[in-house]
PDB file of C-alpha atoms in Angstrom:
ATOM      1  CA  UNK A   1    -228.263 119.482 -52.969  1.00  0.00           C
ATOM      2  CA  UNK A   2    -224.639 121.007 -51.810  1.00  0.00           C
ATOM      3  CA  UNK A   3    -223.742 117.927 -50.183  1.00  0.00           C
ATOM      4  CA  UNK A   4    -224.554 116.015 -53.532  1.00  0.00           C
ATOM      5  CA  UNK A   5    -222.455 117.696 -55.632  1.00  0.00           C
ATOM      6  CA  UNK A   6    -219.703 118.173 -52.933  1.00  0.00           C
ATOM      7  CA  UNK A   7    -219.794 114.154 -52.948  1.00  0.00           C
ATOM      8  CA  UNK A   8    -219.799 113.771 -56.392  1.00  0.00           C
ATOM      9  CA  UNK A   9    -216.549 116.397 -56.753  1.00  0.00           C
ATOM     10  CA  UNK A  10    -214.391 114.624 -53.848  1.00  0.00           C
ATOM     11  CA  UNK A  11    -215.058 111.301 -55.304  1.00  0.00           C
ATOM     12  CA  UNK A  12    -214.277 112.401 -58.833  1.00  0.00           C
ATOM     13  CA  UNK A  13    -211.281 113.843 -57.558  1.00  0.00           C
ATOM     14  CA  UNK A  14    -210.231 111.051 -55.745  1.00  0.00           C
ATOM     15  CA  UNK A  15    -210.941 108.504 -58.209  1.00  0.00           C
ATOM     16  CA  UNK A  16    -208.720 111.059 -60.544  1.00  0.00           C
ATOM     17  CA  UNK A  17    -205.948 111.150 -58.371  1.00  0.00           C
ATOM     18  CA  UNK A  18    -205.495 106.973 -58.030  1.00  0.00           C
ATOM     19  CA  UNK A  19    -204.876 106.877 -61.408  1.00  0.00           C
ATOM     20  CA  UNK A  20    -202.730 109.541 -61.969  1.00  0.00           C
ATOM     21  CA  UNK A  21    -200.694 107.745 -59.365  1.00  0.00           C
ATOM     22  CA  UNK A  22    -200.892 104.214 -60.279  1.00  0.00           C
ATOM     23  CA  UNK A  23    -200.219 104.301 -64.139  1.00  0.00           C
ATOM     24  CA  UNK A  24    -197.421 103.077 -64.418  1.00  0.00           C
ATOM     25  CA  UNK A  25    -197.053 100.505 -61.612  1.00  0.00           C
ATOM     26  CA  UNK A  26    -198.710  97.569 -64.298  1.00  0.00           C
ATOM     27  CA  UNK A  27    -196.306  97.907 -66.637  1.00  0.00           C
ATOM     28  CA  UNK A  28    -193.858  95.190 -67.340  1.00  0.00           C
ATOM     29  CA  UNK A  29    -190.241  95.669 -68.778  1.00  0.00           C
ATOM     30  CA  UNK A  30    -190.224  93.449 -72.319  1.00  0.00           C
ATOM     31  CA  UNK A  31    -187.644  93.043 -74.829  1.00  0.00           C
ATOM     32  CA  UNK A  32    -188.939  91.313 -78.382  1.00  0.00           C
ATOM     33  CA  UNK A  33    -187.342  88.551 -79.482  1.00  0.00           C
ATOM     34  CA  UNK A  34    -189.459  87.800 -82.989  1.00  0.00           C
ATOM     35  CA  UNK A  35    -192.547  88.498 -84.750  1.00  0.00           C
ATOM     36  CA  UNK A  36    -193.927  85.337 -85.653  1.00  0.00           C
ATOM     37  CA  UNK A  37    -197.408  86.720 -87.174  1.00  0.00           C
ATOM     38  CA  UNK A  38    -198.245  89.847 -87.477  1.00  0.00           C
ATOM     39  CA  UNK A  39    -200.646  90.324 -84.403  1.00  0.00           C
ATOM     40  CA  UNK A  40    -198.318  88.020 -82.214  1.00  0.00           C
ATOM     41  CA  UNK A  41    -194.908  89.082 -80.759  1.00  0.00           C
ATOM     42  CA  UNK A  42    -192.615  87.050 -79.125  1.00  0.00           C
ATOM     43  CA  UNK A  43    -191.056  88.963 -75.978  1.00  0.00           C
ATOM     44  CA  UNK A  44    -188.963  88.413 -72.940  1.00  0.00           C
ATOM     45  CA  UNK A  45    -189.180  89.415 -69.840  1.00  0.00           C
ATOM     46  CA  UNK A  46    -187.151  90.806 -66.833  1.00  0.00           C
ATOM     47  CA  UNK A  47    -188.158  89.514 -63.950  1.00  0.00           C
ATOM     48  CA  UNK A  48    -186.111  89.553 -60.161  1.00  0.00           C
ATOM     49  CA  UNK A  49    -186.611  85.924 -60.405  1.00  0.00           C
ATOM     50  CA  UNK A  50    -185.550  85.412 -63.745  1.00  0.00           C
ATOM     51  CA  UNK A  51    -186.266  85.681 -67.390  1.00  0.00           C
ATOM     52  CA  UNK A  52    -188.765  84.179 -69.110  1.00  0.00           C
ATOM     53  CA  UNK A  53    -190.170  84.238 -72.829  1.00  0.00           C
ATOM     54  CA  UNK A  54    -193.773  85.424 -73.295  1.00  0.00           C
ATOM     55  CA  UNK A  55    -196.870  85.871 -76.341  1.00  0.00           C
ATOM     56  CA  UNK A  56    -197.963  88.706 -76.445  1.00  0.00           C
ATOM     57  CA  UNK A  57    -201.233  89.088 -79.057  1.00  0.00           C
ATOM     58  CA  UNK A  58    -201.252  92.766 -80.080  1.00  0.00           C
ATOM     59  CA  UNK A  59    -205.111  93.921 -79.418  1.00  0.00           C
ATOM     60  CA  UNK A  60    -207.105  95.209 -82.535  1.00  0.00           C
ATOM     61  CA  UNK A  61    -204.584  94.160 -84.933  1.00  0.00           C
ATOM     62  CA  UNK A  62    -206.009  91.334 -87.381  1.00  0.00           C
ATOM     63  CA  UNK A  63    -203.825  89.765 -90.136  1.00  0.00           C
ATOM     64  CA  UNK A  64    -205.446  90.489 -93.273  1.00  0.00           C
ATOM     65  CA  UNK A  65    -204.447  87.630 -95.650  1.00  0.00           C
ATOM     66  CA  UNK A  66    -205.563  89.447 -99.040  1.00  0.00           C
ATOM     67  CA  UNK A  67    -204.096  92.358 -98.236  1.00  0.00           C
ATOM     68  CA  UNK A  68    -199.937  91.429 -98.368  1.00  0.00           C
ATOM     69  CA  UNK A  69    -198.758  94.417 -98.306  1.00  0.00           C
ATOM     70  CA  UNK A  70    -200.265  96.108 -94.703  1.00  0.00           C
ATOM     71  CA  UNK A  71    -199.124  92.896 -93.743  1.00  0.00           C
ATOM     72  CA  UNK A  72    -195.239  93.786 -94.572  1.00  0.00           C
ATOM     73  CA  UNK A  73    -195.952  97.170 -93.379  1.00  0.00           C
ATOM     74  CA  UNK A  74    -196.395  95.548 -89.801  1.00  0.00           C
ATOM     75  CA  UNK A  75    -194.047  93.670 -89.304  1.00  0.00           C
ATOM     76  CA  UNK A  76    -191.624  96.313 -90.761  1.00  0.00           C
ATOM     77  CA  UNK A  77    -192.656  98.373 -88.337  1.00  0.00           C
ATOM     78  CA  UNK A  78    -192.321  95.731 -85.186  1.00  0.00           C
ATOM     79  CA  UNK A  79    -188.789  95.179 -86.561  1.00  0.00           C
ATOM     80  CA  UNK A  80    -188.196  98.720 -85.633  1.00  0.00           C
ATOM     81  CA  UNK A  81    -189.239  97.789 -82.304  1.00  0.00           C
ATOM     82  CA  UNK A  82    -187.332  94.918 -81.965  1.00  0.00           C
ATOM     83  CA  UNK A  83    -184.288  97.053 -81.634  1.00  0.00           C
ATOM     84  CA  UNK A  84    -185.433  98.861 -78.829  1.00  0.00           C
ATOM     85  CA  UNK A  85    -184.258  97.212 -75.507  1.00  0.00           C
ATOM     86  CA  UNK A  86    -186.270  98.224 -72.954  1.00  0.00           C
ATOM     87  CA  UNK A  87    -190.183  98.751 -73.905  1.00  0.00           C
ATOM     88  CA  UNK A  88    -193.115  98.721 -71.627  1.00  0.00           C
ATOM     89  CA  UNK A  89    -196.802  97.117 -72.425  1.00  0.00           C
ATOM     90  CA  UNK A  90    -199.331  97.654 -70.622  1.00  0.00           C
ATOM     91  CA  UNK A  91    -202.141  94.805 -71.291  1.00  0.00           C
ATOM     92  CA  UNK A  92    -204.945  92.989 -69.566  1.00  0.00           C
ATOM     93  CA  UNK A  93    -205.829  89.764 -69.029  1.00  0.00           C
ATOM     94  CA  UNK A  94    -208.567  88.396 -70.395  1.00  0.00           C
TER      95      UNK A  94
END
């Protein structure tokens, strides 16, 4: 029963520890360029081997069409952004 729960604490620990120590390592440098919808940004990279103008589709953000106003809200609000050279997203693929 010791060894069990001496197993179960290393790997919990260890598990901990990778990702503590890896958080940061998927992020990629962007700069936005435009906000063409309000769940869709238009950004650029910076990349060693160049750079290169990506979509990015903001997760959990529909547009609402009835509601106009949340809609100005947004894209206020990633105009704010916009000015801000060097932000980092962290997104999956899928």
């Amino acid at each position: 029963m010791k060894w069990k729960i001496l197993f179960i604490l290393l790997l919990f620990i260890f598990v901990t520890y990778k990702e503590w120590s890896f958080a940061q390592d998927g992020l990629i440098p962007v700069t936005i360029i435009r906000v063409p919808r309000p769940n869709i940004v238009v950004a650029e990279t910076c990349c060693s081997t160049g750079n290169s103008q990506v979509r990015i589709k903001l997760a959990g953000i529909k547009p609402p069409l009835s509601q106009a106003i949340t809609v100005k809200k947004l894209q206020d609000r990633l105009r704010e952004l916009i000015k801000r050279p060097g932000l980092s997203f962290g997104f999956a693929l899928g």
